[in-house]
PDB file of C-alpha atoms in Angstrom:
ATOM      1  CA  MET A 158    -109.406 -77.433 -99.819  1.00 86.00           C
ATOM      2  CA  VAL A 159    -112.363 -75.951 -97.928  1.00 92.00           C
ATOM      3  CA  ASP A 160    -111.731 -78.571 -95.238  1.00 94.00           C
ATOM      4  CA  ALA A 161    -108.165 -77.251 -94.871  1.00 96.00           C
ATOM      5  CA  LEU A 162    -109.494 -73.752 -94.214  1.00 97.00           C
ATOM      6  CA  GLU A 163    -112.059 -75.054 -91.747  1.00 96.00           C
ATOM      7  CA  ARG A 164    -109.452 -77.127 -89.895  1.00 97.00           C
ATOM      8  CA  PHE A 165    -107.513 -73.906 -89.347  1.00 98.00           C
ATOM      9  CA  ALA A 166    -110.583 -71.802 -88.499  1.00 98.00           C
ATOM     10  CA  PRO A 167    -113.573 -74.077 -87.755  1.00 98.00           C
ATOM     11  CA  LEU A 168    -116.971 -72.557 -88.473  1.00 98.00           C
ATOM     12  CA  PRO A 169    -118.114 -73.033 -84.839  1.00 97.00           C
ATOM     13  CA  LEU A 170    -115.596 -70.300 -83.917  1.00 98.00           C
ATOM     14  CA  GLN A 171    -117.731 -67.716 -85.712  1.00 98.00           C
ATOM     15  CA  GLU A 172    -120.043 -65.334 -83.865  1.00 97.00           C
ATOM     16  CA  ASP A 173    -123.781 -66.052 -83.717  1.00 96.00           C
ATOM     17  CA  TYR A 174    -124.580 -63.154 -86.040  1.00 96.00           C
ATOM     18  CA  ASP A 175    -122.092 -64.252 -88.702  1.00 98.00           C
ATOM     19  CA  ASN A 176    -122.597 -66.231 -91.915  1.00 98.00           C
ATOM     20  CA  ALA A 177    -119.163 -67.668 -92.657  1.00 98.00           C
ATOM     21  CA  GLY A 178    -118.698 -70.789 -94.772  1.00 97.00           C
ATOM     22  CA  LEU A 179    -119.998 -71.758 -98.195  1.00 97.00           C
ATOM     23  CA  GLN A 180    -121.840 -68.858 -99.837  1.00 98.00           C
ATOM     24  CA  VAL A 181    -122.416 -69.982-103.436  1.00 97.00           C
ATOM     25  CA  GLY A 182    -121.842 -73.169-105.424  1.00 96.00           C
ATOM     26  CA  LEU A 183    -120.720 -76.744-104.870  1.00 92.00           C
ATOM     27  CA  THR A 184    -117.363 -77.623-103.325  1.00 87.00           C
ATOM     28  CA  GLU A 185    -116.966 -80.910-105.221  1.00 85.00           C
ATOM     29  CA  ALA A 186    -115.727 -79.128-108.335  1.00 82.00           C
ATOM     30  CA  GLU A 187    -112.025 -79.333-109.220  1.00 92.00           C
ATOM     31  CA  VAL A 188    -110.345 -76.029-108.401  1.00 96.00           C
ATOM     32  CA  SER A 189    -108.830 -74.246-111.402  1.00 97.00           C
ATOM     33  CA  GLY A 190    -107.584 -71.430-109.189  1.00 98.00           C
ATOM     34  CA  ALA A 191    -108.472 -69.696-105.935  1.00 98.00           C
ATOM     35  CA  LEU A 192    -108.876 -65.926-105.838  1.00 98.00           C
ATOM     36  CA  LEU A 193    -108.280 -64.648-102.306  1.00 98.00           C
ATOM     37  CA  CYS A 194    -109.820 -61.369-101.164  1.00 98.00           C
ATOM     38  CA  LEU A 195    -111.312 -59.368 -98.327  1.00 98.00           C
ATOM     39  CA  ASP A 196    -114.717 -58.628 -99.903  1.00 98.00           C
ATOM     40  CA  VAL A 197    -116.614 -60.121-102.831  1.00 98.00           C
ATOM     41  CA  THR A 198    -117.776 -57.399-105.207  1.00 98.00           C
ATOM     42  CA  GLU A 199    -118.723 -57.451-108.878  1.00 98.00           C
ATOM     43  CA  ALA A 200    -115.211 -56.295-109.752  1.00 98.00           C
ATOM     44  CA  VAL A 201    -113.683 -59.123-107.710  1.00 98.00           C
ATOM     45  CA  LEU A 202    -115.947 -61.668-109.407  1.00 98.00           C
ATOM     46  CA  ASP A 203    -114.898 -60.332-112.821  1.00 98.00           C
ATOM     47  CA  GLU A 204    -111.273 -60.614-111.703  1.00 98.00           C
ATOM     48  CA  ALA A 205    -111.816 -64.275-110.813  1.00 98.00           C
ATOM     49  CA  ILE A 206    -113.346 -64.958-114.228  1.00 98.00           C
ATOM     50  CA  GLU A 207    -110.530 -63.115-116.018  1.00 98.00           C
ATOM     51  CA  LYS A 208    -107.833 -64.995-114.098  1.00 98.00           C
ATOM     52  CA  GLY A 209    -109.436 -68.406-114.521  1.00 98.00           C
ATOM     53  CA  CYS A 210    -110.320 -68.943-110.874  1.00 98.00           C
ATOM     54  CA  ASN A 211    -113.468 -70.928-110.141  1.00 98.00           C
ATOM     55  CA  LEU A 212    -113.135 -70.450-106.374  1.00 98.00           C
ATOM     56  CA  ILE A 213    -113.232 -67.209-104.402  1.00 98.00           C
ATOM     57  CA  VAL A 214    -112.196 -67.226-100.748  1.00 98.00           C
ATOM     58  CA  SER A 215    -113.153 -64.021 -98.953  1.00 98.00           C
ATOM     59  CA  HIS A 216    -112.904 -62.759 -95.410  1.00 98.00           C
ATOM     60  CA  HIS A 217    -116.233 -60.928 -95.295  1.00 98.00           C
ATOM     61  CA  PRO A 218    -119.270 -63.025 -96.256  1.00 98.00           C
ATOM     62  CA  LEU A 219    -120.989 -62.078 -99.488  1.00 98.00           C
ATOM     63  CA  ILE A 220    -124.365 -63.127 -98.074  1.00 98.00           C
ATOM     64  CA  PHE A 221    -124.620 -61.606 -94.619  1.00 95.00           C
ATOM     65  CA  HIS A 222    -128.392 -61.247 -94.467  1.00 91.00           C
ATOM     66  CA  LYS A 223    -131.170 -63.467 -95.763  1.00 89.00           C
ATOM     67  CA  LEU A 224    -131.851 -63.211 -99.497  1.00 93.00           C
ATOM     68  CA  SER A 225    -135.601 -63.023-100.017  1.00 93.00           C
ATOM     69  CA  HIS A 226    -135.320 -62.813-103.802  1.00 94.00           C
ATOM     70  CA  LEU A 227    -132.793 -62.847-106.667  1.00 95.00           C
ATOM     71  CA  THR A 228    -133.646 -60.056-109.067  1.00 96.00           C
ATOM     72  CA  GLY A 229    -130.345 -58.200-109.381  1.00 96.00           C
ATOM     73  CA  ASP A 230    -131.502 -55.267-107.255  1.00 95.00           C
ATOM     74  CA  ASP A 231    -128.162 -54.940-105.463  1.00 96.00           C
ATOM     75  CA  TYR A 232    -124.578 -56.026-105.916  1.00 97.00           C
ATOM     76  CA  VAL A 233    -124.960 -59.055-103.635  1.00 98.00           C
ATOM     77  CA  GLN A 234    -127.754 -60.488-105.765  1.00 98.00           C
ATOM     78  CA  ARG A 235    -125.897 -59.706-108.981  1.00 98.00           C
ATOM     79  CA  VAL A 236    -122.740 -61.415-107.728  1.00 98.00           C
ATOM     80  CA  VAL A 237    -124.689 -64.514-106.662  1.00 98.00           C
ATOM     81  CA  MET A 238    -126.430 -64.733-110.023  1.00 98.00           C
ATOM     82  CA  LYS A 239    -123.236 -64.235-112.023  1.00 98.00           C
ATOM     83  CA  ALA A 240    -121.240 -66.657-109.861  1.00 98.00           C
ATOM     84  CA  ILE A 241    -123.820 -69.378-110.456  1.00 97.00           C
ATOM     85  CA  LYS A 242    -123.831 -68.626-114.173  1.00 97.00           C
ATOM     86  CA  HIS A 243    -120.037 -69.016-114.338  1.00 97.00           C
ATOM     87  CA  ASP A 244    -119.836 -71.997-111.934  1.00 97.00           C
ATOM     88  CA  ILE A 245    -117.792 -70.067-109.390  1.00 98.00           C
ATOM     89  CA  VAL A 246    -117.759 -71.207-105.769  1.00 98.00           C
ATOM     90  CA  ILE A 247    -117.611 -68.557-103.041  1.00 98.00           C
ATOM     91  CA  VAL A 248    -116.453 -69.400 -99.516  1.00 98.00           C
ATOM     92  CA  SER A 249    -116.014 -66.947 -96.644  1.00 98.00           C
ATOM     93  CA  MET A 250    -113.932 -67.220 -93.479  1.00 98.00           C
ATOM     94  CA  HIS A 251    -114.951 -64.310 -91.258  1.00 98.00           C
ATOM     95  CA  THR A 252    -115.188 -64.137 -87.462  1.00 98.00           C
ATOM     96  CA  ASN A 253    -113.944 -67.718 -87.276  1.00 98.00           C
ATOM     97  CA  MET A 254    -110.709 -66.539 -88.936  1.00 98.00           C
ATOM     98  CA  ASP A 255    -110.634 -63.513 -86.610  1.00 98.00           C
ATOM     99  CA  ALA A 256    -110.739 -65.788 -83.581  1.00 98.00           C
ATOM    100  CA  ALA A 257    -108.517 -68.619 -84.836  1.00 98.00           C
ATOM    101  CA  PHE A 258    -105.061 -69.274 -83.423  1.00 97.00           C
ATOM    102  CA  GLY A 259    -102.730 -67.913 -86.107  1.00 98.00           C
ATOM    103  CA  GLY A 260    -105.575 -65.937 -87.692  1.00 98.00           C
ATOM    104  CA  VAL A 261    -106.191 -62.252 -88.384  1.00 98.00           C
ATOM    105  CA  ASN A 262    -104.930 -60.834 -85.091  1.00 98.00           C
ATOM    106  CA  TYR A 263    -101.769 -62.932 -85.230  1.00 98.00           C
ATOM    107  CA  ARG A 264    -101.072 -61.685 -88.763  1.00 98.00           C
ATOM    108  CA  ILE A 265    -101.504 -58.069 -87.630  1.00 98.00           C
ATOM    109  CA  ALA A 266     -98.966 -58.649 -84.852  1.00 98.00           C
ATOM    110  CA  ALA A 267     -96.512 -60.311 -87.234  1.00 98.00           C
ATOM    111  CA  LYS A 268     -96.759 -57.445 -89.710  1.00 98.00           C
ATOM    112  CA  MET A 269     -95.824 -55.015 -86.930  1.00 98.00           C
ATOM    113  CA  GLY A 270     -92.886 -57.170 -85.891  1.00 98.00           C
ATOM    114  CA  ALA A 271     -94.431 -58.138 -82.557  1.00 98.00           C
ATOM    115  CA  LYS A 272     -94.866 -61.599 -81.024  1.00 98.00           C
ATOM    116  CA  VAL A 273     -98.196 -62.775 -79.600  1.00 98.00           C
ATOM    117  CA  THR A 274     -97.758 -63.425 -75.883  1.00 98.00           C
ATOM    118  CA  GLY A 275    -101.357 -63.729 -74.678  1.00 98.00           C
ATOM    119  CA  THR A 276    -105.040 -63.342 -75.451  1.00 98.00           C
ATOM    120  CA  ILE A 277    -107.875 -61.046 -74.373  1.00 98.00           C
ATOM    121  CA  GLY A 278    -111.638 -61.388 -74.354  1.00 98.00           C
ATOM    122  CA  ARG A 279    -113.364 -64.725 -74.558  1.00 98.00           C
ATOM    123  CA  SER A 280    -111.354 -67.899 -75.047  1.00 97.00           C
ATOM    124  CA  LYS A 281    -112.997 -70.533 -77.201  1.00 94.00           C
ATOM    125  CA  GLU A 282    -112.502 -74.209 -77.890  1.00 96.00           C
ATOM    126  CA  VAL A 283    -114.410 -75.947 -80.691  1.00 97.00           C
ATOM    127  CA  MET A 284    -114.016 -79.068 -82.792  1.00 96.00           C
ATOM    128  CA  ASP A 285    -112.800 -78.956 -86.394  1.00 94.00           C
ATOM    129  CA  VAL A 286    -114.115 -81.056 -89.303  1.00 91.00           C
ATOM    130  CA  ASP A 287    -112.046 -84.009 -88.057  1.00 94.00           C
ATOM    131  CA  GLY A 288    -113.300 -83.750 -84.492  1.00 94.00           C
ATOM    132  CA  GLN A 289    -110.029 -82.262 -83.220  1.00 95.00           C
ATOM    133  CA  PRO A 290    -110.071 -79.387 -80.686  1.00 96.00           C
ATOM    134  CA  VAL A 291    -109.155 -75.930 -81.964  1.00 96.00           C
ATOM    135  CA  HIS A 292    -108.614 -72.912 -79.721  1.00 95.00           C
ATOM    136  CA  GLY A 293    -109.420 -69.286 -80.421  1.00 98.00           C
ATOM    137  CA  SER A 294    -109.945 -65.919 -78.746  1.00 98.00           C
ATOM    138  CA  ASP A 295    -111.506 -62.512 -79.332  1.00 98.00           C
ATOM    139  CA  GLY A 296    -108.175 -60.719 -79.378  1.00 98.00           C
ATOM    140  CA  VAL A 297    -104.489 -61.072 -78.608  1.00 98.00           C
ATOM    141  CA  VAL A 298    -101.701 -59.270 -76.787  1.00 98.00           C
ATOM    142  CA  ALA A 299     -98.406 -58.899 -78.631  1.00 98.00           C
ATOM    143  CA  THR A 300     -95.019 -57.707 -77.407  1.00 98.00           C
ATOM    144  CA  PHE A 301     -92.233 -55.870 -79.215  1.00 98.00           C
ATOM    145  CA  ASP A 302     -88.605 -56.768 -78.577  1.00 98.00           C
ATOM    146  CA  GLU A 303     -87.984 -53.150 -77.646  1.00 98.00           C
ATOM    147  CA  SER A 304     -90.303 -50.446 -76.386  1.00 98.00           C
ATOM    148  CA  MET A 305     -90.961 -47.281 -78.398  1.00 98.00           C
ATOM    149  CA  ALA A 306     -92.444 -43.834 -77.941  1.00 98.00           C
ATOM    150  CA  ALA A 307     -96.108 -43.328 -78.826  1.00 98.00           C
ATOM    151  CA  ASP A 308     -95.353 -41.160 -81.846  1.00 97.00           C
ATOM    152  CA  ASP A 309     -92.928 -43.794 -83.177  1.00 98.00           C
ATOM    153  CA  PHE A 310     -95.670 -46.396 -82.714  1.00 98.00           C
ATOM    154  CA  MET A 311     -97.994 -44.265 -84.853  1.00 98.00           C
ATOM    155  CA  VAL A 312     -95.340 -43.981 -87.566  1.00 98.00           C
ATOM    156  CA  LEU A 313     -94.927 -47.760 -87.502  1.00 98.00           C
ATOM    157  CA  LEU A 314     -98.668 -48.272 -87.944  1.00 98.00           C
ATOM    158  CA  LYS A 315     -98.937 -45.789 -90.807  1.00 98.00           C
ATOM    159  CA  LYS A 316     -96.039 -47.414 -92.636  1.00 98.00           C
ATOM    160  CA  THR A 317     -97.021 -51.037 -91.961  1.00 98.00           C
ATOM    161  CA  PHE A 318    -100.698 -50.723 -92.831  1.00 98.00           C
ATOM    162  CA  ASN A 319    -100.378 -47.944 -95.414  1.00 97.00           C
ATOM    163  CA  VAL A 320    -102.842 -45.656 -93.656  1.00 96.00           C
ATOM    164  CA  GLU A 321    -103.104 -41.940 -94.217  1.00 91.00           C
ATOM    165  CA  CYS A 322    -103.854 -41.283 -90.568  1.00 94.00           C
ATOM    166  CA  VAL A 323    -104.312 -43.109 -87.282  1.00 98.00           C
ATOM    167  CA  MET A 324    -107.224 -42.117 -85.044  1.00 98.00           C
ATOM    168  CA  ALA A 325    -105.858 -41.932 -81.504  1.00 98.00           C
ATOM    169  CA  ASN A 326    -106.470 -40.532 -78.077  1.00 98.00           C
ATOM    170  CA  GLU A 327    -103.942 -38.414 -76.184  1.00 98.00           C
ATOM    171  CA  MET A 328    -100.373 -39.526 -76.859  1.00 98.00           C
ATOM    172  CA  LEU A 329     -99.126 -41.832 -74.129  1.00 98.00           C
ATOM    173  CA  ARG A 330     -96.247 -40.369 -72.125  1.00 98.00           C
ATOM    174  CA  ARG A 331     -94.647 -43.711 -71.390  1.00 98.00           C
ATOM    175  CA  PRO A 332     -93.016 -46.273 -73.690  1.00 98.00           C
ATOM    176  CA  ILE A 333     -95.162 -48.729 -75.628  1.00 98.00           C
ATOM    177  CA  ARG A 334     -94.102 -52.366 -75.679  1.00 98.00           C
ATOM    178  CA  THR A 335     -97.273 -54.465 -75.330  1.00 98.00           C
ATOM    179  CA  VAL A 336    -100.195 -54.011 -77.721  1.00 99.00           C
ATOM    180  CA  ALA A 337    -103.663 -55.549 -77.472  1.00 99.00           C
ATOM    181  CA  ILE A 338    -105.019 -56.291 -80.954  1.00 99.00           C
ATOM    182  CA  CYS A 339    -108.432 -56.894 -82.460  1.00 98.00           C
ATOM    183  CA  GLY A 340    -108.832 -56.539 -86.216  1.00 98.00           C
ATOM    184  CA  GLY A 341    -112.022 -55.056 -87.647  1.00 98.00           C
ATOM    185  CA  ALA A 342    -114.590 -53.617 -85.233  1.00 97.00           C
ATOM    186  CA  GLY A 343    -112.954 -54.357 -81.893  1.00 97.00           C
ATOM    187  CA  ASP A 344    -113.781 -51.495 -79.550  1.00 97.00           C
ATOM    188  CA  PHE A 345    -115.701 -53.874 -77.266  1.00 98.00           C
ATOM    189  CA  LEU A 346    -112.307 -55.243 -76.171  1.00 98.00           C
ATOM    190  CA  LEU A 347    -110.863 -51.926 -74.957  1.00 98.00           C
ATOM    191  CA  PRO A 348    -111.626 -52.612 -71.251  1.00 98.00           C
ATOM    192  CA  ASP A 349    -110.066 -56.078 -71.626  1.00 98.00           C
ATOM    193  CA  ALA A 350    -106.946 -54.517 -73.145  1.00 98.00           C
ATOM    194  CA  VAL A 351    -106.626 -52.190 -70.135  1.00 98.00           C
ATOM    195  CA  LYS A 352    -107.226 -55.079 -67.732  1.00 98.00           C
ATOM    196  CA  ALA A 353    -104.476 -57.078 -69.477  1.00 98.00           C
ATOM    197  CA  GLY A 354    -102.028 -54.244 -68.800  1.00 98.00           C
ATOM    198  CA  ALA A 355    -101.383 -53.453 -72.474  1.00 98.00           C
ATOM    199  CA  ASP A 356     -99.687 -50.169 -73.291  1.00 99.00           C
ATOM    200  CA  ALA A 357    -101.720 -49.734 -76.477  1.00 99.00           C
ATOM    201  CA  PHE A 358    -104.892 -51.038 -78.107  1.00 99.00           C
ATOM    202  CA  LEU A 359    -104.984 -51.458 -81.881  1.00 99.00           C
ATOM    203  CA  THR A 360    -108.207 -52.037 -83.799  1.00 98.00           C
ATOM    204  CA  GLY A 361    -109.980 -51.120 -87.021  1.00 98.00           C
ATOM    205  CA  GLU A 362    -113.060 -49.276 -85.759  1.00 98.00           C
ATOM    206  CA  MET A 363    -114.089 -47.494 -82.584  1.00 98.00           C
ATOM    207  CA  HIS A 364    -117.132 -45.477 -81.588  1.00 97.00           C
ATOM    208  CA  TYR A 365    -116.616 -41.814 -80.707  1.00 98.00           C
ATOM    209  CA  HIS A 366    -117.449 -42.044 -77.014  1.00 97.00           C
ATOM    210  CA  GLN A 367    -115.065 -44.965 -76.541  1.00 97.00           C
ATOM    211  CA  TYR A 368    -112.120 -42.573 -76.816  1.00 98.00           C
ATOM    212  CA  PHE A 369    -113.056 -40.714 -73.620  1.00 98.00           C
ATOM    213  CA  GLY A 370    -111.574 -41.463 -70.215  1.00 97.00           C
ATOM    214  CA  TRP A 371    -108.502 -43.522 -71.103  1.00 98.00           C
ATOM    215  CA  GLU A 372    -105.911 -40.729 -71.139  1.00 97.00           C
ATOM    216  CA  GLN A 373    -102.493 -42.000 -70.017  1.00 98.00           C
ATOM    217  CA  ARG A 374    -104.012 -45.388 -69.181  1.00 98.00           C
ATOM    218  CA  ILE A 375    -103.694 -46.854 -72.666  1.00 98.00           C
ATOM    219  CA  GLN A 376    -102.824 -45.625 -76.156  1.00 98.00           C
ATOM    220  CA  ILE A 377    -105.775 -46.111 -78.501  1.00 98.00           C
ATOM    221  CA  ALA A 378    -104.882 -46.564 -82.174  1.00 98.00           C
ATOM    222  CA  VAL A 379    -107.589 -47.062 -84.811  1.00 98.00           C
ATOM    223  CA  ILE A 380    -106.390 -47.676 -88.373  1.00 98.00           C
ATOM    224  CA  GLY A 381    -109.580 -48.531 -90.307  1.00 98.00           C
ATOM    225  CA  HIS A 382    -111.522 -51.758 -90.755  1.00 98.00           C
ATOM    226  CA  TYR A 383    -110.187 -52.585 -94.218  1.00 98.00           C
ATOM    227  CA  GLN A 384    -106.644 -51.622 -93.295  1.00 98.00           C
ATOM    228  CA  SER A 385    -106.588 -53.862 -90.231  1.00 98.00           C
ATOM    229  CA  GLU A 386    -107.773 -56.918 -92.178  1.00 98.00           C
ATOM    230  CA  GLN A 387    -106.093 -56.384 -95.552  1.00 98.00           C
ATOM    231  CA  PHE A 388    -103.527 -59.147 -94.970  1.00 98.00           C
ATOM    232  CA  THR A 389    -106.147 -61.838 -94.293  1.00 98.00           C
ATOM    233  CA  LYS A 390    -105.858 -63.095 -97.869  1.00 98.00           C
ATOM    234  CA  GLU A 391    -102.220 -63.935 -97.120  1.00 98.00           C
ATOM    235  CA  ILE A 392    -103.433 -66.271 -94.368  1.00 98.00           C
ATOM    236  CA  PHE A 393    -105.718 -68.015 -96.875  1.00 98.00           C
ATOM    237  CA  ARG A 394    -102.796 -68.388 -99.273  1.00 98.00           C
ATOM    238  CA  ASP A 395    -100.523 -69.874 -96.614  1.00 98.00           C
ATOM    239  CA  ILE A 396    -103.160 -72.405 -95.534  1.00 98.00           C
ATOM    240  CA  ILE A 397    -103.968 -73.491 -99.081  1.00 98.00           C
ATOM    241  CA  GLU A 398    -100.357 -73.696-100.262  1.00 97.00           C
ATOM    242  CA  LYS A 399     -99.394 -75.775 -97.220  1.00 97.00           C
ATOM    243  CA  ASN A 400    -102.307 -78.221 -97.396  1.00 97.00           C
ATOM    244  CA  CYS A 401    -103.211 -78.166-101.104  1.00 95.00           C
ATOM    245  CA  PRO A 402     -99.916 -77.497-102.930  1.00 94.00           C
ATOM    246  CA  GLY A 403    -101.424 -78.164-106.365  1.00 93.00           C
ATOM    247  CA  VAL A 404    -103.968 -75.329-106.094  1.00 96.00           C
ATOM    248  CA  ARG A 405    -103.084 -72.042-107.815  1.00 98.00           C
ATOM    249  CA  CYS A 406    -103.619 -69.104-105.441  1.00 98.00           C
ATOM    250  CA  VAL A 407    -104.154 -65.552-106.667  1.00 98.00           C
ATOM    251  CA  LEU A 408    -104.243 -62.568-104.308  1.00 98.00           C
ATOM    252  CA  SER A 409    -106.854 -60.099-105.482  1.00 98.00           C
ATOM    253  CA  ASP A 410    -105.457 -56.835-106.831  1.00 97.00           C
ATOM    254  CA  ILE A 411    -108.661 -54.937-106.082  1.00 98.00           C
ATOM    255  CA  ASN A 412    -108.954 -52.530-103.169  1.00 96.00           C
ATOM    256  CA  THR A 413    -112.526 -53.074-101.977  1.00 98.00           C
ATOM    257  CA  ASN A 414    -112.418 -50.505 -99.171  1.00 97.00           C
ATOM    258  CA  PRO A 415    -115.704 -48.558 -99.564  1.00 96.00           C
ATOM    259  CA  ILE A 416    -114.387 -45.637 -97.508  1.00 95.00           C
ATOM    260  CA  LEU A 417    -112.648 -42.790 -99.341  1.00 93.00           C
ATOM    261  CA  TYR A 418    -110.215 -40.451 -97.587  1.00 89.00           C
ATOM    262  CA  ILE A 419    -110.534 -37.050 -99.228  1.00 88.00           C
TER     263      ILE A 419
END
């Protein structure tokens, strides 16, 4: 089953700083159920135990930095210790799933009702576990069937991604039809979005100073890191159900967004 995920989003697609792939456990075990989530927290691990899932597939890696000891000092250590105790395997598909053809950015476009028509940023080609070439990119450009006003675009984003607010620059005074997309922290792609001629740029995070200087050149729309990647677990489900039809998939019910909007 892990091979199916890595055929779709090979680990070589991940960024140098990332730690995607096997986090905890042995993949030879028979899967009793796969819990699919964005982050692995103690509550998510308890959910897996309660629902009889001995595999957790997450988007964000549990172990992002080197573990120098296992004493239970933080939630990462406690999750690792408890997962080992309960024979639970943890696998993460992070920036490799961001970059993969059909991955996170494609799912964002589909949720908005737009069709991917191009890519932005770096293009990548790597080999999967079978030695077959797989293509990926930093971001994508998607096109709506019909253009819309900037305020209608904001309403669409709020409804689609269930966000309380969208952080934006000055409202664009021309119709929006093409949108450059990068889930998560994607502000580094803003110049590429402008170069591609996109009407809008959608991402999860953006630094303050990045908003300056783009008035009436492109509509910036920032919806939150968690919100932009919340549908990633659906991608995991689709891959597993297609390639491993006997595996029970469970979408996590837990909202792991650490940011509160008060």
